[in-house]
XYZ file of C-alpha atoms in Angstrom:
680
model
C -31.792 -7.151 -10.254
C -31.056 -8.699 -6.857
C -32.219 -12.061 -8.183
C -29.870 -11.703 -11.148
C -27.044 -10.635 -8.805
C -27.556 -13.650 -6.554
C -27.718 -15.979 -9.557
C -24.460 -14.490 -10.897
C -22.776 -15.057 -7.526
C -23.841 -18.703 -7.499
C -22.657 -19.147 -11.093
C -19.247 -17.626 -10.303
C -18.986 -19.737 -7.152
C -19.616 -22.990 -9.022
C -17.306 -21.981 -11.856
C -14.537 -21.260 -9.343
C -14.911 -24.677 -7.748
C -15.032 -26.302 -11.179
C -11.823 -24.574 -12.328
C -10.000 -25.405 -9.107
C -11.151 -29.020 -9.119
C -9.998 -29.630 -12.675
C -6.726 -27.716 -12.196
C -5.655 -29.593 -9.084
C -7.170 -33.018 -9.699
C -7.873 -33.223 -13.424
C -5.540 -34.912 -15.914
C -5.104 -31.907 -18.153
C -1.321 -32.091 -18.727
C -1.599 -34.169 -21.894
C -5.035 -32.862 -22.866
C -4.709 -29.318 -24.302
C -8.453 -28.890 -24.727
C -9.082 -29.582 -21.049
C -6.269 -27.211 -20.026
C -7.802 -24.545 -22.237
C -11.216 -25.038 -20.659
C -9.682 -24.485 -17.207
C -8.038 -21.247 -18.205
C -11.199 -20.051 -19.945
C -13.028 -20.663 -16.695
C -11.288 -17.507 -15.426
C -13.058 -15.438 -18.092
C -16.419 -16.975 -17.191
C -15.901 -16.214 -13.482
C -14.989 -12.633 -14.371
C -18.095 -12.253 -16.530
C -20.441 -13.615 -13.849
C -18.979 -11.344 -11.178
C -19.269 -8.290 -13.426
C -22.983 -9.069 -13.803
C -23.304 -9.245 -10.001
C -21.501 -5.909 -9.663
C -23.782 -4.309 -12.257
C -26.806 -5.511 -10.293
C -25.589 -3.825 -7.106
C -24.600 -0.640 -8.951
C -28.122 -0.426 -10.345
C -29.605 -0.770 -6.867
C -27.322 1.971 -5.514
C -27.893 4.495 -8.290
C -31.678 3.934 -8.421
C -31.973 4.296 -4.613
C -33.547 0.864 -4.207
C -33.745 1.054 -0.413
C -35.441 -2.321 -0.227
C -31.896 -3.686 -0.617
C -30.507 -3.666 2.920
C -27.010 -2.660 1.783
C -28.288 0.297 -0.252
C -30.448 1.502 2.676
C -27.510 1.218 5.096
C -24.870 3.110 3.113
C -26.644 5.587 0.835
C -29.374 8.217 1.000
C -31.247 10.323 -1.501
C -29.211 13.435 -0.702
C -25.815 11.711 -0.893
C -23.674 13.307 -3.662
C -23.375 11.083 -6.738
C -19.598 10.654 -6.473
C -20.027 9.190 -2.996
C -22.563 6.737 -4.403
C -19.550 5.240 -6.178
C -17.574 4.794 -2.956
C -20.695 3.434 -1.226
C -20.123 0.252 -3.256
C -17.159 -0.653 -1.032
C -18.043 1.364 2.080
C -19.647 -1.571 3.873
C -18.704 -5.149 4.585
C -21.029 -6.710 2.031
C -20.247 -4.384 -0.837
C -16.519 -4.557 -0.242
C -16.654 -8.359 -0.349
C -18.343 -8.161 -3.749
C -15.870 -5.507 -4.906
C -13.005 -7.788 -3.835
C -14.446 -10.767 -5.717
C -15.093 -8.715 -8.859
C -11.577 -7.300 -8.979
C -10.136 -10.741 -8.334
C -12.200 -12.061 -11.212
C -10.834 -9.313 -13.487
C -7.247 -9.922 -12.382
C -7.648 -13.686 -12.814
C -8.814 -13.154 -16.375
C -6.051 -10.626 -17.107
C -3.427 -13.044 -15.768
C -4.582 -15.570 -18.354
C -4.790 -13.041 -21.178
C -1.492 -11.214 -20.566
C 0.876 -14.027 -19.620
C 3.311 -15.089 -22.296
C 2.744 -18.460 -23.939
C 6.216 -19.405 -22.640
C 4.565 -19.949 -19.275
C 1.396 -21.645 -20.487
C 2.237 -24.776 -18.498
C 1.616 -22.713 -15.330
C -1.678 -21.143 -16.384
C -4.137 -23.960 -15.499
C -2.721 -24.003 -11.973
C -2.927 -20.199 -11.833
C -6.561 -20.392 -12.955
C -7.197 -23.018 -10.298
C -5.770 -20.849 -7.496
C -7.534 -17.637 -8.557
C -10.778 -19.576 -9.095
C -10.536 -21.167 -5.654
C -9.835 -17.835 -3.935
C -12.734 -16.220 -5.807
C -14.983 -19.104 -4.752
C -13.953 -18.513 -1.141
C -14.888 -14.824 -1.222
C -18.185 -15.608 -2.892
C -18.873 -18.324 -0.306
C -18.495 -15.715 2.451
C -21.241 -13.689 0.772
C -23.485 -16.685 0.117
C -23.083 -18.528 3.415
C -21.948 -15.865 5.913
C -24.563 -14.380 8.214
C -25.780 -11.025 6.852
C -22.964 -10.920 4.280
C -24.986 -11.059 1.053
C -25.070 -7.627 -0.639
C -28.382 -8.555 -2.308
C -30.266 -9.209 0.925
C -33.673 -7.530 0.869
C -35.586 -5.897 3.726
C -39.114 -6.834 4.752
C -40.136 -3.223 4.038
C -38.858 -0.300 1.959
C -37.729 2.735 4.007
C -38.401 6.172 2.469
C -34.697 7.061 2.671
C -31.389 5.415 3.464
C -29.129 6.017 6.453
C -26.441 7.623 4.329
C -22.698 7.277 4.246
C -20.550 7.662 7.357
C -19.308 11.305 7.338
C -15.697 10.190 7.710
C -16.100 8.298 4.443
C -17.462 11.384 2.661
C -14.004 12.493 1.664
C -12.228 12.283 -1.707
C -9.490 10.233 -0.049
C -11.955 7.489 0.776
C -13.070 7.337 -2.843
C -9.508 6.278 -3.730
C -7.898 4.857 -0.570
C -9.902 1.614 -0.089
C -9.898 0.654 -3.787
C -6.139 1.146 -4.003
C -5.504 -1.010 -0.946
C -7.953 -3.608 -2.228
C -6.205 -3.629 -5.597
C -2.902 -4.192 -3.782
C -4.254 -6.994 -1.646
C -6.210 -8.627 -4.447
C -3.505 -8.456 -7.095
C -1.200 -10.331 -4.704
C -3.319 -13.370 -5.481
C -1.764 -13.548 -8.949
C 1.941 -13.760 -7.896
C 0.868 -16.151 -5.155
C -0.895 -18.266 -7.769
C 2.240 -18.345 -9.926
C 4.311 -19.399 -6.908
C 1.895 -22.249 -6.188
C 1.878 -23.173 -9.888
C 5.688 -23.332 -9.918
C 5.660 -25.607 -6.883
C 2.949 -27.872 -8.247
C 4.518 -28.122 -11.700
C 8.044 -28.471 -10.226
C 9.350 -25.772 -12.607
C 11.389 -24.033 -9.945
C 13.777 -21.925 -11.994
C 13.308 -18.154 -12.370
C 10.509 -18.631 -14.922
C 7.676 -18.118 -12.431
C 9.331 -14.891 -11.247
C 9.539 -13.533 -14.771
C 5.913 -14.513 -15.390
C 4.573 -12.682 -12.350
C 7.170 -9.897 -11.832
C 4.954 -7.089 -13.087
C 2.028 -8.355 -11.062
C 4.194 -8.137 -7.944
C 5.284 -4.633 -8.933
C 1.661 -3.652 -9.556
C 0.653 -4.983 -6.139
C 3.465 -3.056 -4.508
C 2.504 0.122 -6.355
C -1.189 -0.196 -5.484
C -0.304 -0.760 -1.821
C 2.074 2.206 -1.831
C -0.532 4.529 -3.348
C -3.267 3.175 -1.094
C -1.191 3.630 2.057
C -0.193 7.174 1.058
C -3.768 8.215 0.273
C -4.815 6.653 3.578
C -2.217 8.792 5.347
C -3.606 11.869 3.606
C -7.199 10.921 4.562
C -6.210 10.383 8.214
C -4.442 13.755 8.204
C -7.278 15.828 6.760
C -10.243 13.916 8.184
C -9.503 12.562 11.652
C -8.338 15.853 13.171
C -5.384 14.586 15.202
C -2.717 16.199 13.064
C -0.686 13.110 12.218
C -0.441 10.754 9.251
C 0.378 7.398 10.870
C -0.773 6.181 14.287
C 0.317 2.514 14.219
C -3.365 1.615 14.159
C -3.885 -2.182 13.738
C -5.533 -1.778 10.340
C -2.829 0.628 9.195
C -0.280 -1.955 10.324
C -2.162 -4.672 8.469
C -1.629 -2.830 5.198
C 2.023 -2.217 6.058
C 2.919 -5.907 6.620
C 2.536 -7.118 3.019
C 4.121 -3.899 1.726
C 7.264 -4.620 3.757
C 7.614 -8.259 2.771
C 6.728 -7.508 -0.847
C 9.427 -4.834 -0.903
C 11.863 -7.432 0.411
C 10.720 -9.866 -2.280
C 11.213 -7.338 -5.096
C 14.828 -6.923 -3.985
C 15.637 -10.567 -3.301
C 14.303 -11.859 -6.624
C 17.087 -9.895 -8.306
C 19.574 -12.132 -6.510
C 17.806 -15.239 -7.806
C 17.650 -13.848 -11.323
C 21.274 -12.758 -11.261
C 22.947 -15.454 -9.203
C 20.473 -18.332 -8.746
C 20.385 -17.826 -4.974
C 17.568 -17.453 -2.407
C 15.075 -19.686 -4.223
C 13.602 -20.982 -0.977
C 13.607 -17.509 0.549
C 11.806 -15.973 -2.415
C 9.056 -18.554 -2.446
C 8.684 -18.243 1.318
C 8.476 -14.468 1.013
C 5.794 -14.632 -1.642
C 3.711 -17.168 0.282
C 4.158 -15.129 3.465
C 3.243 -11.881 1.729
C -0.011 -13.336 0.475
C -0.829 -14.747 3.892
C -0.181 -11.328 5.438
C -2.656 -9.804 2.987
C -5.240 -12.373 4.112
C -4.332 -11.609 7.716
C -4.927 -7.915 7.044
C -8.319 -8.779 5.603
C -9.097 -10.825 8.707
C -8.088 -7.976 11.024
C -10.178 -5.464 9.082
C -13.303 -7.558 8.788
C -13.461 -9.617 11.965
C -13.670 -6.768 14.461
C -11.208 -8.669 16.642
C -9.233 -5.412 17.107
C -10.916 -2.042 17.435
C -9.924 0.473 14.760
C -11.396 3.533 13.108
C -10.588 1.844 9.802
C -12.250 -1.540 10.414
C -15.697 -2.852 9.680
C -18.014 -3.750 12.539
C -17.608 -7.115 14.248
C -19.197 -9.934 12.296
C -18.974 -13.647 11.834
C -17.167 -13.358 8.502
C -13.967 -13.159 10.554
C -14.235 -16.891 11.253
C -14.325 -17.543 7.492
C -11.125 -15.577 6.979
C -9.388 -17.147 9.956
C -10.163 -20.618 8.627
C -9.056 -19.597 5.127
C -5.835 -18.136 6.520
C -4.966 -21.309 8.449
C -5.829 -23.697 5.632
C -3.923 -21.637 3.062
C -0.869 -21.372 5.330
C -0.758 -25.099 6.057
C -1.317 -26.100 2.421
C 1.187 -23.586 1.012
C 4.079 -24.301 3.339
C 3.472 -28.063 3.211
C 3.778 -27.832 -0.557
C 6.936 -25.748 -0.204
C 8.393 -28.310 2.214
C 7.847 -31.126 -0.270
C 9.846 -29.191 -2.912
C 12.571 -28.054 -0.515
C 15.373 -30.305 -1.877
C 14.762 -29.018 -5.409
C 15.216 -25.419 -4.338
C 18.896 -25.540 -3.514
C 20.848 -22.435 -4.527
C 23.039 -22.656 -7.644
C 25.915 -20.810 -5.955
C 26.904 -19.768 -2.456
C 27.424 -16.265 -1.107
C 31.047 -15.393 -1.876
C 31.537 -12.321 0.294
C 29.721 -10.184 2.833
C 31.020 -7.164 0.911
C 28.869 -7.747 -2.162
C 25.571 -6.590 -3.553
C 24.019 -9.949 -2.729
C 24.922 -9.435 0.930
C 23.564 -5.862 0.888
C 20.266 -7.117 -0.521
C 20.245 -9.894 2.058
C 20.680 -7.394 4.909
C 18.005 -5.260 3.265
C 15.657 -8.255 3.398
C 16.481 -8.957 7.027
C 15.758 -5.339 7.983
C 12.440 -5.311 6.116
C 11.334 -8.645 7.534
C 12.501 -7.536 10.989
C 10.301 -4.436 10.786
C 7.416 -6.560 9.503
C 7.826 -8.968 12.426
C 7.956 -6.192 15.041
C 4.868 -4.512 13.584
C 3.074 -7.864 13.421
C 3.949 -8.629 17.042
C 2.767 -5.205 18.200
C -0.468 -5.680 16.258
C -1.130 -9.156 17.637
C -0.079 -8.439 21.207
C -3.544 -7.218 22.333
C -5.048 -10.487 21.067
C -2.311 -12.585 22.687
C -2.553 -10.732 26.001
C -6.329 -11.154 26.096
C -6.027 -14.869 25.327
C -3.340 -15.465 27.964
C -4.243 -13.032 30.743
C -7.814 -12.120 29.955
C -6.885 -8.446 29.554
C -6.442 -6.726 26.203
C -3.234 -4.665 26.413
C -2.752 -2.226 23.551
C 0.685 -1.449 22.164
C 1.229 2.227 21.484
C 3.441 4.251 19.159
C 6.271 4.291 21.730
C 6.930 0.571 21.174
C 6.702 0.783 17.401
C 8.931 3.851 17.186
C 11.523 2.502 19.584
C 11.932 -0.711 17.601
C 11.416 0.484 14.069
C 13.206 3.838 13.925
C 16.699 2.227 14.254
C 15.724 -0.514 11.800
C 14.353 2.105 9.427
C 17.587 4.094 9.546
C 19.583 0.924 8.881
C 17.321 0.261 5.916
C 17.826 3.806 4.666
C 21.571 3.291 4.903
C 21.321 0.066 2.869
C 19.208 1.889 0.279
C 22.275 3.948 -0.460
C 24.798 1.131 -0.097
C 23.193 -1.499 -2.335
C 23.775 0.175 -5.710
C 27.395 1.001 -4.809
C 28.716 -2.515 -4.245
C 29.588 -4.942 -7.009
C 28.055 -8.363 -7.415
C 29.954 -11.337 -5.956
C 32.762 -9.478 -4.181
C 33.694 -5.816 -4.039
C 37.331 -4.799 -4.191
C 38.890 -2.042 -2.095
C 39.345 0.060 -5.241
C 35.661 -0.398 -6.112
C 34.582 0.707 -2.663
C 36.808 3.801 -2.687
C 35.602 4.857 -6.108
C 31.941 4.302 -5.330
C 31.657 5.712 -1.829
C 33.483 9.051 -2.154
C 30.546 11.102 -3.445
C 27.783 9.564 -1.248
C 29.967 9.852 1.853
C 30.683 13.490 1.048
C 26.927 14.061 0.636
C 26.337 12.363 3.993
C 28.840 14.614 5.774
C 27.697 17.766 3.996
C 23.993 17.220 4.722
C 24.601 16.251 8.325
C 26.968 19.167 8.831
C 24.526 21.725 7.443
C 21.674 20.335 9.561
C 23.850 20.427 12.680
C 25.059 23.936 11.967
C 21.446 25.114 11.611
C 20.649 23.852 15.102
C 19.439 20.293 14.558
C 21.131 18.321 17.332
C 18.599 15.522 17.960
C 20.162 12.167 17.144
C 17.560 10.393 15.042
C 16.424 13.417 12.963
C 20.039 14.439 12.350
C 21.008 10.911 11.273
C 17.922 10.690 9.042
C 18.839 13.842 7.145
C 22.482 12.796 6.831
C 21.498 9.360 5.486
C 19.014 11.014 3.148
C 21.948 12.983 1.731
C 23.904 9.728 1.421
C 21.155 8.001 -0.582
C 20.568 11.027 -2.819
C 24.321 11.177 -3.421
C 24.282 7.524 -4.476
C 21.375 7.967 -6.872
C 22.746 11.154 -8.423
C 26.116 9.471 -8.928
C 24.438 6.541 -10.694
C 22.512 8.871 -12.986
C 25.557 11.022 -13.647
C 27.740 8.087 -14.654
C 25.026 6.603 -16.850
C 24.397 9.917 -18.607
C 28.098 10.589 -19.056
C 28.619 7.135 -20.546
C 25.825 7.662 -23.061
C 27.116 11.130 -23.976
C 30.549 9.630 -24.635
C 29.368 6.558 -26.530
C 26.472 8.045 -28.516
C 27.310 11.769 -28.634
C 23.951 12.617 -27.066
C 22.962 15.801 -25.251
C 22.528 15.481 -21.459
C 18.724 15.517 -21.613
C 18.592 13.042 -24.489
C 21.081 10.806 -22.708
C 18.941 10.939 -19.558
C 15.828 10.010 -21.497
C 17.483 7.112 -23.263
C 19.174 5.956 -20.068
C 15.876 5.651 -18.213
C 13.946 4.335 -21.202
C 16.406 1.517 -21.882
C 16.947 0.561 -18.217
C 13.522 1.154 -16.741
C 13.755 -1.360 -13.972
C 17.071 -0.048 -12.672
C 16.536 3.703 -12.966
C 12.846 3.515 -12.103
C 14.000 1.793 -8.933
C 16.405 4.662 -8.198
C 13.531 7.145 -8.530
C 11.545 5.005 -6.094
C 14.495 5.269 -3.700
C 14.330 9.066 -3.935
C 10.623 8.888 -3.091
C 11.426 6.756 -0.028
C 14.055 9.290 1.060
C 11.481 12.072 0.845
C 9.131 10.037 3.072
C 11.899 9.705 5.672
C 12.544 13.444 5.599
C 8.834 14.162 5.989
C 8.625 11.864 9.023
C 11.579 13.741 10.489
C 9.585 16.952 10.260
C 6.767 15.547 12.393
C 9.236 15.137 15.256
C 9.115 18.927 15.617
C 5.337 19.331 15.637
C 3.985 22.266 17.706
C 0.551 21.955 19.323
C -1.556 24.315 21.439
C -5.214 24.753 22.440
C -6.988 28.100 22.913
C -10.480 29.519 23.377
C -11.106 32.762 21.529
C -13.950 35.254 21.292
C -14.474 37.100 18.011
C -11.715 39.688 17.653
C -9.329 37.958 20.071
C -5.934 36.725 18.863
C -3.294 34.183 19.823
C 0.270 33.628 18.641
C 2.134 30.385 17.909
C 5.864 29.990 17.252
C 6.763 27.566 14.481
C 9.839 25.263 14.627
C 11.490 27.551 12.059
C 11.146 30.526 14.448
C 8.306 32.288 12.610
C 5.469 33.773 14.666
C 1.915 33.045 13.552
C -0.829 35.391 14.732
C -4.378 34.009 14.538
C -7.406 36.252 15.081
C -10.871 34.745 15.546
C -13.277 36.353 13.056
C -16.457 34.517 14.066
C -18.661 31.439 13.633
C -21.103 31.176 10.739
C -23.863 28.608 10.277
C -25.467 27.402 7.052
C -27.071 24.403 5.386
C -25.422 22.364 2.637
C -26.683 19.461 0.513
C -26.758 16.775 3.210
C -25.508 18.559 6.322
C -25.732 21.575 8.614
C -22.450 23.400 9.050
C -20.944 25.596 11.791
C -17.766 27.195 10.453
C -15.199 29.025 12.602
C -12.790 31.306 10.714
C -9.414 32.692 11.773
C -7.430 35.475 10.160
C -3.793 34.390 9.789
C -0.565 36.354 9.582
C 3.060 35.211 9.834
C 5.847 37.516 11.007
C 3.526 40.465 10.495
C 2.525 39.554 6.924
C -1.111 38.647 6.378
C -1.577 35.223 4.746
C -5.384 35.093 4.538
C -8.003 33.139 6.471
C -8.374 29.540 7.571
C -11.695 27.820 8.382
C -12.546 24.688 10.313
C -16.055 23.203 10.440
C -18.373 21.148 12.600
C -20.850 19.205 10.485
C -24.133 17.515 11.355
C -25.206 15.230 8.523
C -28.939 14.816 7.860
C -31.158 12.692 5.654
C -33.503 14.097 3.002
C -36.148 14.742 5.699
C -33.741 16.820 7.797
C -33.225 14.150 10.486
C -29.696 13.760 11.959
C -28.049 10.565 10.716
C -24.641 10.393 12.456
C -22.745 12.033 15.302
C -21.327 15.510 14.439
C -17.994 15.428 12.626
C -15.120 17.884 12.272
C -13.447 19.234 9.159
C -9.991 20.662 9.855
C -8.578 23.810 8.275
C -5.128 23.442 6.709
C -2.781 26.006 5.194
C 0.117 24.335 3.415
C 3.502 25.412 2.075
C 6.740 23.558 1.440
C 8.063 24.241 4.956
C 5.083 23.555 7.206
C 1.333 23.189 7.606
C -0.819 25.384 9.809
C -3.487 22.946 11.027
C -6.595 24.221 12.861
C -9.340 22.136 14.489
C -12.568 23.823 15.613
C -13.635 21.887 18.706
C -16.838 23.531 19.954
C -18.521 26.802 20.935
C -19.277 27.085 24.690
C -22.944 27.823 25.491
C -23.803 28.257 21.833
C -21.934 31.557 21.568
C -19.359 32.553 18.965
C -16.549 31.848 21.421
C -14.712 28.898 19.949
C -12.298 26.237 21.189
C -9.431 25.657 18.784
C -6.598 23.161 18.618
C -3.756 24.652 16.567
C -0.825 22.645 15.233
C 2.184 23.500 13.120
C 3.385 20.428 11.265
C 6.744 20.815 9.473
C 7.345 19.177 6.085
C 3.989 17.389 5.805
C 3.554 18.289 2.148
C 6.660 16.218 1.446
C 4.708 13.048 2.239
C 2.533 13.716 -0.786
C 5.496 14.797 -2.927
C 7.362 11.648 -1.909
C 4.308 9.586 -2.804
C 4.179 11.187 -6.254
C 7.893 10.523 -6.841
C 7.564 6.934 -5.681
C 4.567 6.392 -7.947
C 6.438 7.855 -10.900
C 9.380 5.530 -10.263
C 7.071 2.545 -9.906
C 5.326 3.326 -13.185
C 8.648 3.666 -15.005
C 9.769 0.322 -13.591
C 6.568 -1.365 -14.711
C 6.286 0.294 -18.098
C 6.443 -2.259 -20.948
C 9.403 -2.319 -23.262
C 12.986 -1.227 -22.634
C 16.152 -2.736 -23.942
C 16.716 -6.467 -23.875
C 20.099 -7.410 -22.500
C 21.879 -9.754 -24.795
C 23.515 -12.456 -22.758
C 26.460 -14.096 -24.526
C 26.262 -17.872 -24.576
C 29.619 -18.236 -22.893
C 28.365 -16.231 -19.936
C 25.183 -18.213 -19.511
C 26.723 -20.504 -16.908
C 27.990 -17.531 -14.921
C 24.636 -15.773 -14.720
C 22.949 -18.614 -12.897
C 19.248 -18.218 -12.308
C 18.305 -16.570 -15.586
C 15.625 -18.415 -17.466
C 15.658 -15.811 -20.238
C 17.689 -12.652 -20.860
C 16.456 -9.931 -18.526
C 15.271 -6.521 -19.597
C 16.651 -3.419 -18.020
C 19.258 -4.867 -15.665
C 22.361 -3.677 -17.409
C 25.246 -3.058 -15.057
């Protein structure tokens, strides 16, 4: 099967080059058959890569340890569901996974795009084919990067999967991030196609809008699951550490979020054409940069692969793509002039513009903090790391400004808001701001940033509830519908708008959850069986934890030492909580990795009790514990669910088509076709 896999990789590589060559240099514009052959090349690339993936899957599930990749990341006693995640656990497999998904997305882009945009599709096929060829070239020509490389001998068992990757979060987290990164290739390809074909109206945005939304949603889910994995697996009690690889996933999310807001200005008013194309090109380049950071080993991270020479491939690809893309944009610059100018700073366009500046500002600060160790080493020969203090000091004020704009944007009219409009729109959100802030202050919250966060959260929720209330009331009046029916029809017929509002609620919940972590309580104790300790939570409750003992047992692929505590709060028993030390072994009982820790977590809506079993001195049942109380952590996961729901509603096909009267066509500059779900 490895021979078949290698052959499939070579076939996909040559097909990618063939598609790109014909798309960029072939005379297909007046030859429909040739254009069709280019687009069908995407299907052939997809088919070849699926064959390669099947070959590696077969090696993994049949324990063919003569394949170096299979021997390095699996073992006979590895649970079957982790055999699935082993496909992308290592550098080689993840490169193949990336290429396969790109092949699928390239084919779907051809199959799902409306025939209205068929003049863009050969260019799109050329870009996706060229990017696929690049990833395959890394596997074929990079040193030790081919997933089908065979060993000179066959070991009796494999090394197994890193214990930190043996977690349900890692079954989902990497694929979701990969899907986000990879799917960005499609909107990038449409942007390049628009530039090459000189069709620079809003058509390319309409053609790729749902791909951009899908990328954003995949990144959002991937980042949230990654936060959950870091929380339950790494044992430090937090969800976000400003790690370079974490930051690398955050960069494209920020700029893509900015893009999804700014394209509405182009669609509505014909403005920001240059900005939107720049944002899309930059977002894709940031995804490639994230790939470079993760795979080159240039910056140490618990999330990155080991250092390898594939980093030089990605650095070269990043530079060439950046130069080619922005050179192409520069040549089309005169054709990208805005249809109208900004009429007032008190308008929705201006609010979206400030929103973009805040998002890009955060992206730039995070990028600078991520790159600073590399820059300092290059200039001064010393690698200076940038810690959370820098990131928090810069980004917390920007984040609060962004939260404020999240509530302001929907309240202001397009073009220019009148004083009467502002009074009418701001009364309820401002009241919610004052009420929320006042309650928080009265309950003892006097810290500036947390207090402002909660008050602004109330402001945004007030805005969203007011929008829903007015929409529902209008439908009840016009169509005599019940409140629930009116709500259903309101969302169903304006999915983009009201799905976006639900996303805003999810973002608010994230902000509130981050506020809770500012009040984390942490203590370390050593307890003998029967001994107790108490911890006071930020809400004033008293936890009493009594050490029951340490038990040892063998599981499928590990030996476990488990320390258990009996837990009560304010005198009421809550149950027990257990944290483990694990030593993973192969099928012959030999240790395979350093011991790992599994934390014990007890969750409710107010706070998490988080226990880490450190060690047992002298092999006794005395145990060292780190105990944390983390307020509001569960709201990260609730916020993620709300955000995902809103994203799915926004992306869901269908919804009402807005009929645009002919006489208003000149006013709504930037529309190539009537837009769905953007009713005022």
